[in-house]
Amino acid sequence: MTCKETILRIEAPCKINVHLQVKDLRPDGYHDLESIFVALAFGDTLWVERTEAEAGCTILMDWKALQAAGSVPVKGTLPLAKNSVYQAVSLFRSETGFKGGIRIRVEKRIPLGAGLGGGSSDAASTLRALRFLVAPELPQKQLWEMALVLGSDVPFFLRGGVAFVSGRGEQVLPLKAVEGLWVVLVYPGFPSDTANAFRVLDQVRPEPGLGQEVGIAELIRALGDYPGSWPYNNDFLQVFLEAGNQERAAVYRRIVQELKGLGADFAGLSGAGSTCFGIFSNGGVAKKAGVLLSGRRTGLNQRYFVQVTFPLAYWVNEGVE
Ligand code: C5P
């Protein structure tokens, strides 16, 4: 059965990595990771529908929300070939033989190059929507394989929630929801290039895993503890602070300090940057921190983009899964 007239609205949440350890460089050019991913109640929204146009694919990117958010560097264009929604549609077509028309509108809220997984989440939601609309019989395993072709973080977003992620990103172990915590995201006004961040890390780090030896069982167990005692860290933040662009390092250092100064129980960097986050046990304190930080400027003379949100237990769009 397929649904021809449906316009499907599907959310594409962002994520943070509360912990991110980069292990060895692999022969395939990727790195093994150990990371705890947490999907948040802040993200993009996609509207996906089938159209009559044979093999046509229309993608309308709506940047209004991002532009209204302040100094986010959006020029209003993203080359089609680099658009993860387009990549997902193309891969889905070649893997399933689907030739029908598709129209997708994407309301972008997640800043680009922010370490929040916006493009990956959009790709995962596109795959899920296409499966629902045109190939409900498609095995989940095949969707998962397509997700990994699209990017290392995409498999996580097929389910969302909280997960321990390892391998290149394809080993996703779902974890219990994180409850009672608030998250303040601070995007510093400049993007970070993931591939370049991995290169810098390889150049400056003598050996992976130095200085941090917490077992996986302990990493997972600690998630239920008071965030002030989390044993988590982000290898990229360490490298950026010690050996990265000094202007940006100063911004990261300041934001993490500001978040802690405003009551965050834990503060860190998400992914390979550039978004910093604070974890708060008290919602009132988190909201106040959000208001105070929104007014501040980075050393690069741009306003912070600040979002107060919370972890999603898991996310399911009615009828899609
Ligand atoms: O998979 P994705 O396209 O998100 O990766 C972008 C780049 O980040 C890769 O080309 C690779 O250089 C680096 N990367 C890595 N190890 C990972 C994930 C990404 O080295 N596990």
Coordinates of N, CA, C and O and ligand atoms in Angstrom, one line a residue, residues 20 22 24-26 28-33 87 120 147-154 166-170 193-199 202 236 272, ligand 1:
L20 N 32.3 12.5 23.7 CA 32.8 12.2 22.4 C 34.2 11.9 22.4 O 35.1 12.8 22.6
V22 N 37.3 10.2 20.3 CA 37.8 9.8 19.0 C 38.9 8.8 19.2 O 39.9 9.1 19.8
D24 N 41.0 5.4 17.0 CA 41.9 5.3 16.0 C 41.4 5.7 14.6 O 40.2 5.5 14.3
L25 N 42.3 6.2 13.8 CA 42.0 6.4 12.3 C 42.0 5.0 11.7 O 42.9 4.2 11.8
R26 N 40.9 4.8 10.9 CA 40.8 3.4 10.3 C 41.3 3.4 8.9 O 41.5 4.5 8.3
D28 N 39.7 3.0 6.3 CA 38.8 3.6 5.3 C 38.7 5.1 5.5 O 37.9 5.8 4.8
G29 N 39.6 5.7 6.3 CA 39.7 7.1 6.4 C 38.8 7.7 7.5 O 38.9 8.9 7.9
Y30 N 37.9 6.9 8.1 CA 37.1 7.3 9.2 C 37.8 7.0 10.5 O 38.8 6.3 10.5
H31 N 37.2 7.5 11.6 CA 37.7 7.2 12.9 C 36.7 6.4 13.7 O 35.5 6.6 13.6
D32 N 37.2 5.5 14.5 CA 36.3 4.9 15.5 C 35.9 5.9 16.6 O 36.8 6.7 17.0
L33 N 34.7 5.8 17.0 CA 34.3 6.8 18.0 C 33.7 6.0 19.2 O 33.2 4.9 19.1
Q87 N 20.3 14.4 -1.3 CA 21.2 13.2 -1.3 C 20.3 12.0 -0.9 O 20.4 10.9 -1.4
S120 N 22.3 15.6 9.0 CA 22.1 14.2 9.2 C 20.7 13.9 9.6 O 20.1 12.9 9.1
A147 N 21.2 4.9 5.4 CA 21.5 6.0 6.3 C 23.0 6.1 6.5 O 23.6 7.2 6.4
L148 N 23.7 5.0 6.6 CA 25.1 5.0 6.8 C 25.9 5.5 5.6 O 26.9 6.2 5.7
V149 N 25.3 5.2 4.4 CA 25.9 5.8 3.2 C 25.9 7.3 3.2 O 26.8 8.0 2.7
L150 N 24.8 7.8 3.7 CA 24.5 9.3 3.7 C 25.4 10.0 4.7 O 25.7 11.2 4.6
G151 N 25.8 9.4 5.8 CA 26.7 10.0 6.8 C 26.8 9.2 8.1 O 25.9 8.4 8.4
S152 N 27.9 9.4 8.8 CA 28.1 8.6 10.0 C 27.1 8.8 11.1 O 26.8 7.9 11.9
D153 N 26.5 10.0 11.2 CA 25.5 10.3 12.2 C 24.1 9.9 11.8 O 23.2 10.0 12.7
V154 N 23.9 9.6 10.6 CA 22.5 9.4 10.1 C 21.8 8.2 10.7 O 20.6 8.3 11.1
S166 N 29.0 3.9 18.6 CA 30.4 3.6 18.4 C 30.7 3.1 17.0 O 29.8 3.3 16.2
G167 N 31.9 2.6 16.8 CA 32.3 2.3 15.4 C 32.4 3.6 14.7 O 32.8 4.6 15.3
R168 N 32.1 3.6 13.4 CA 32.1 4.9 12.7 C 30.9 5.8 13.0 O 30.9 7.0 12.7
G169 N 29.9 5.1 13.6 CA 28.7 5.8 13.9 C 27.5 4.9 13.7 O 26.4 5.2 14.0
E170 N 27.9 3.7 13.2 CA 26.8 2.7 12.8 C 26.4 1.8 13.9 O 25.3 1.2 13.8
D193 N 34.1 22.9 10.4 CA 34.2 21.9 9.4 C 34.6 20.5 10.0 O 35.8 20.4 10.5
T194 N 33.7 19.5 9.9 CA 34.0 18.3 10.6 C 35.2 17.6 10.1 O 36.1 17.1 10.9
A195 N 35.3 17.4 8.8 CA 36.5 16.7 8.2 C 37.8 17.4 8.6 O 38.8 16.7 9.0
N196 N 37.8 18.7 8.6 CA 39.0 19.4 9.0 C 39.3 19.2 10.5 O 40.4 19.1 10.9
A197 N 38.2 19.2 11.3 CA 38.4 19.0 12.8 C 39.1 17.6 13.0 O 40.0 17.5 13.9
F198 N 38.7 16.6 12.3 CA 39.3 15.3 12.4 C 40.8 15.4 12.0 O 41.7 14.8 12.6
R199 N 41.1 16.1 10.9 CA 42.5 16.2 10.5 C 43.3 16.9 11.5 O 44.4 16.5 11.8
D202 N 44.1 14.6 14.3 CA 45.1 13.6 14.0 C 46.5 14.2 14.0 O 47.5 13.5 14.4
F236 N 37.5 16.8 20.8 CA 37.7 18.0 19.9 C 37.9 19.3 20.7 O 38.7 20.1 20.3
A272 N 32.0 18.0 16.5 CA 33.3 18.7 16.2 C 33.1 20.2 16.2 O 33.8 20.9 15.5
Ligands
C5P1 O1 30.3 10.6 7.7 P1 30.3 12.0 7.5 O2 30.1 12.5 6.1 O3 29.5 12.8 8.5 O4 31.8 12.4 7.8 C1 32.4 13.7 7.5 C2 33.9 13.5 7.6 O5 34.2 13.4 9.0 C3 34.5 12.3 7.0 O6 34.9 12.5 5.7 C4 35.7 12.0 7.9 O7 36.8 12.8 7.4 C5 35.3 12.5 9.2 N1 34.8 11.4 10.1 C6 35.7 10.5 10.7 N2 35.2 9.5 11.5 C7 33.9 9.4 11.8 C8 33.0 10.3 11.2 C9 33.5 11.3 10.4 O8 36.9 10.6 10.4 N3 33.5 8.4 12.6

